[in-house]
Amino acid sequence: MATERTLVLVKPDGVQRGLVGAVLARLEQRGLKLIGLKLLRMDDALARRHYAEHVDKPFFPGLRDFITSGPLVAAVFEGANAVQLTRNAMGATHPLDAAPGSIRGDFGVDLGRNVIHGSDSPASGERESALFFAPEELLDWTRDTERWIYE
Ligand code: IDP
Ligand code: MG
């Protein structure tokens, strides 16, 4: 099984609403391994790089204003199938379509306030992790519970 990395952001709405612990707990409890974590505020340049696929879309100015509006939490989780596991835990992009039990399905109601970002592919996970973290900020550590999470 291929080990993947995914970049997770608890967006400014999640930080403002005190949901950082609740959001990260779900991924941690699922069995994903945390290898990087920080609180930061995105600037316009980082927003444009992170959301490169969306910069020309009509909703980008609103998305940029929101994502740069205050602190967010950036985390990198690692594990087999980390990208898909995280996307499933997040739920659909619009909280209205997100299943109950998913993060967006439990904590959000509005498309532009959907609490969490997670990378959409292993390649995006690598690219986005490198935007937010220097190589030495992503820790290579041995988790002692590994054999109770993977057969
Ligand atoms: P994702 O976050 O589920 O990967 P994307 O399509 O990559 O969804 O969109 C990135 C983010 O841009 C969404 O999470 C949402 O916050 C915002 N967004 C996407 N589409 C719209 C829209 O039509 N109006 C406003 N915001 C949008
Ligand atoms: Mg996306």
Coordinates of C-alpha atoms and ligand atoms in Angstrom, one line a residue:
M1 CA 0.0 0.0 0.0
A2 CA 1.3 3.4 -1.0
T3 CA 1.7 5.9 1.8
E4 CA 0.2 9.2 0.9
R5 CA 0.3 12.7 2.4
T6 CA -2.7 15.1 2.5
L7 CA -2.7 18.8 3.4
V8 CA -5.6 19.6 5.7
L9 CA -6.6 23.2 6.5
V10 CA -9.0 24.1 9.3
K11 CA -10.2 27.2 7.5
P12 CA -10.7 30.5 9.2
D13 CA -14.4 29.8 9.9
G14 CA -13.3 26.6 11.8
V15 CA -10.8 28.5 13.8
Q16 CA -13.2 31.3 14.6
R17 CA -15.8 28.8 15.7
G18 CA -13.5 26.8 17.9
L19 CA -13.6 23.7 15.8
V20 CA -9.9 23.0 15.4
G21 CA -9.7 20.3 18.0
A22 CA -13.0 18.6 16.8
V23 CA -11.9 18.6 13.2
L24 CA -8.3 17.3 13.8
A25 CA -9.6 14.8 16.3
R26 CA -11.7 13.0 13.7
L27 CA -8.7 12.5 11.4
E28 CA -6.4 11.6 14.3
Q29 CA -8.9 9.1 15.7
R30 CA -9.5 7.5 12.3
G31 CA -5.9 6.4 12.3
L32 CA -4.1 9.0 10.2
K33 CA -0.7 10.0 11.4
L34 CA 0.0 13.6 12.0
I35 CA 3.4 14.7 10.7
G36 CA 3.0 18.5 10.5
L37 CA 1.0 21.2 12.3
K38 CA 0.9 25.0 12.4
L39 CA -1.3 28.1 12.9
L40 CA -0.8 30.7 10.3
R41 CA -2.6 33.4 8.3
M42 CA -2.5 32.9 4.5
D43 CA -1.6 36.0 2.4
D44 CA -2.9 36.7 -1.2
A45 CA 0.2 35.1 -2.8
L46 CA -0.2 31.8 -0.9
A47 CA -4.0 31.8 -1.6
R48 CA -3.3 32.1 -5.3
R49 CA -0.7 29.3 -5.2
H50 CA -2.8 27.0 -3.0
Y51 CA -6.0 27.6 -5.1
A52 CA -4.2 27.8 -8.4
E53 CA -6.9 25.7 -10.2
H54 CA -9.5 28.3 -9.0
V55 CA -7.9 31.7 -9.5
D56 CA -9.8 32.5 -12.7
K57 CA -13.2 31.4 -11.4
P58 CA -15.8 33.9 -10.4
F59 CA -15.9 32.8 -6.8
F60 CA -12.1 33.2 -6.3
P61 CA -12.1 36.8 -4.9
G62 CA -14.6 35.8 -2.2
L63 CA -12.7 32.6 -1.5
R64 CA -9.4 34.6 -1.3
D65 CA -11.0 37.2 1.1
F66 CA -12.3 34.5 3.3
I67 CA -9.2 32.3 3.4
T68 CA -6.9 35.2 4.2
S69 CA -9.3 36.7 6.7
G70 CA -7.8 35.2 9.8
P71 CA -5.7 32.4 11.2
L72 CA -6.1 28.9 9.9
V73 CA -4.6 25.6 11.0
A74 CA -2.5 23.7 8.5
A75 CA -1.8 20.0 9.1
V76 CA -0.2 17.2 7.1
F77 CA -1.6 13.7 7.7
E78 CA 0.2 10.6 6.4
G79 CA -1.0 7.1 5.8
A80 CA -2.2 4.5 3.3
N81 CA -4.9 6.1 1.2
A82 CA -4.7 9.3 3.4
V83 CA -6.2 11.4 0.6
Q84 CA -9.4 9.4 0.1
L85 CA -9.8 8.7 3.8
T86 CA -9.7 12.5 4.5
R87 CA -11.9 13.4 1.6
N88 CA -14.5 10.9 2.8
A89 CA -14.3 12.3 6.4
M90 CA -14.7 15.8 5.0
G91 CA -17.8 15.2 3.0
A92 CA -19.0 16.9 -0.1
T93 CA -17.8 20.4 -1.0
H94 CA -21.2 21.9 -0.3
P95 CA -22.3 21.1 3.3
L96 CA -25.8 20.7 2.0
D97 CA -24.7 17.7 0.1
A98 CA -22.3 16.4 2.8
A99 CA -23.5 13.3 4.6
P100 CA -24.3 13.5 8.3
G101 CA -21.3 12.2 10.2
S102 CA -18.9 13.9 7.8
I103 CA -17.1 17.1 9.0
R104 CA -18.9 19.4 6.6
G105 CA -22.1 17.5 7.1
D106 CA -21.9 18.0 10.9
F107 CA -20.3 21.4 11.2
G108 CA -21.3 23.5 8.1
V109 CA -24.2 24.8 6.2
D110 CA -22.8 27.1 3.5
L111 CA -20.5 26.4 0.5
G112 CA -18.2 29.3 1.3
R113 CA -17.9 28.4 5.0
N114 CA -17.2 24.7 4.7
V115 CA -14.7 24.4 7.6
I116 CA -12.0 22.2 6.1
H117 CA -9.7 21.7 3.1
G118 CA -8.2 18.4 2.1
S119 CA -6.0 17.6 -0.9
D120 CA -7.8 16.1 -3.8
S121 CA -5.1 13.6 -5.0
P122 CA -1.8 12.3 -3.8
A123 CA 0.0 14.7 -6.2
S124 CA -1.9 17.6 -4.7
G125 CA -1.1 16.4 -1.2
E126 CA 2.6 16.6 -2.0
R127 CA 2.3 20.0 -3.8
E128 CA 0.2 21.6 -1.1
S129 CA 2.2 20.2 1.8
A130 CA 5.3 21.8 0.3
L131 CA 3.5 25.2 0.1
F132 CA 2.8 25.3 3.8
F133 CA 5.7 23.3 5.3
A134 CA 9.5 23.3 4.9
P135 CA 10.8 19.7 4.6
E136 CA 12.2 19.8 8.1
E137 CA 8.8 20.7 9.5
L138 CA 7.3 17.4 8.4
L139 CA 8.4 14.9 11.0
D140 CA 9.5 11.4 10.3
W141 CA 8.5 9.6 13.5
T142 CA 7.5 6.1 14.6
R143 CA 4.0 5.7 15.9
D144 CA 3.9 2.9 18.4
T145 CA 0.3 2.0 17.7
E146 CA 0.9 1.3 14.0
R147 CA 0.3 -2.4 14.3
W148 CA -3.1 -1.8 15.9
I149 CA -4.1 0.4 12.9
Y150 CA -2.7 -1.6 10.0
E151 CA -2.9 -5.4 9.7
Ligands
IDP1 P1 -13.0 21.1 -2.2 O1 -12.7 22.1 -1.1 O2 -14.1 20.2 -1.8 O3 -11.8 20.5 -2.8 P2 -13.1 22.8 -4.6 O4 -14.1 22.6 -5.8 O5 -11.7 22.5 -4.8 O6 -13.7 22.0 -3.4 O7 -13.3 24.3 -4.2 C1 -12.4 24.9 -3.2 C2 -13.1 25.7 -2.2 O8 -13.7 26.9 -2.9 C3 -14.4 25.1 -1.6 O9 -14.0 24.3 -0.5 C4 -15.2 26.2 -1.3 O10 -14.8 26.8 0.0 C5 -14.9 27.2 -2.4 N1 -15.9 27.1 -3.5 C6 -16.0 26.2 -4.4 N2 -16.9 26.5 -5.3 C7 -17.5 27.6 -4.9 C8 -18.6 28.4 -5.4 O11 -19.2 28.1 -6.4 N3 -18.8 29.6 -4.7 C9 -18.2 29.9 -3.5 N4 -17.1 29.2 -3.0 C10 -16.8 28.0 -3.7
MG2 MG -10.3 21.2 -4.0

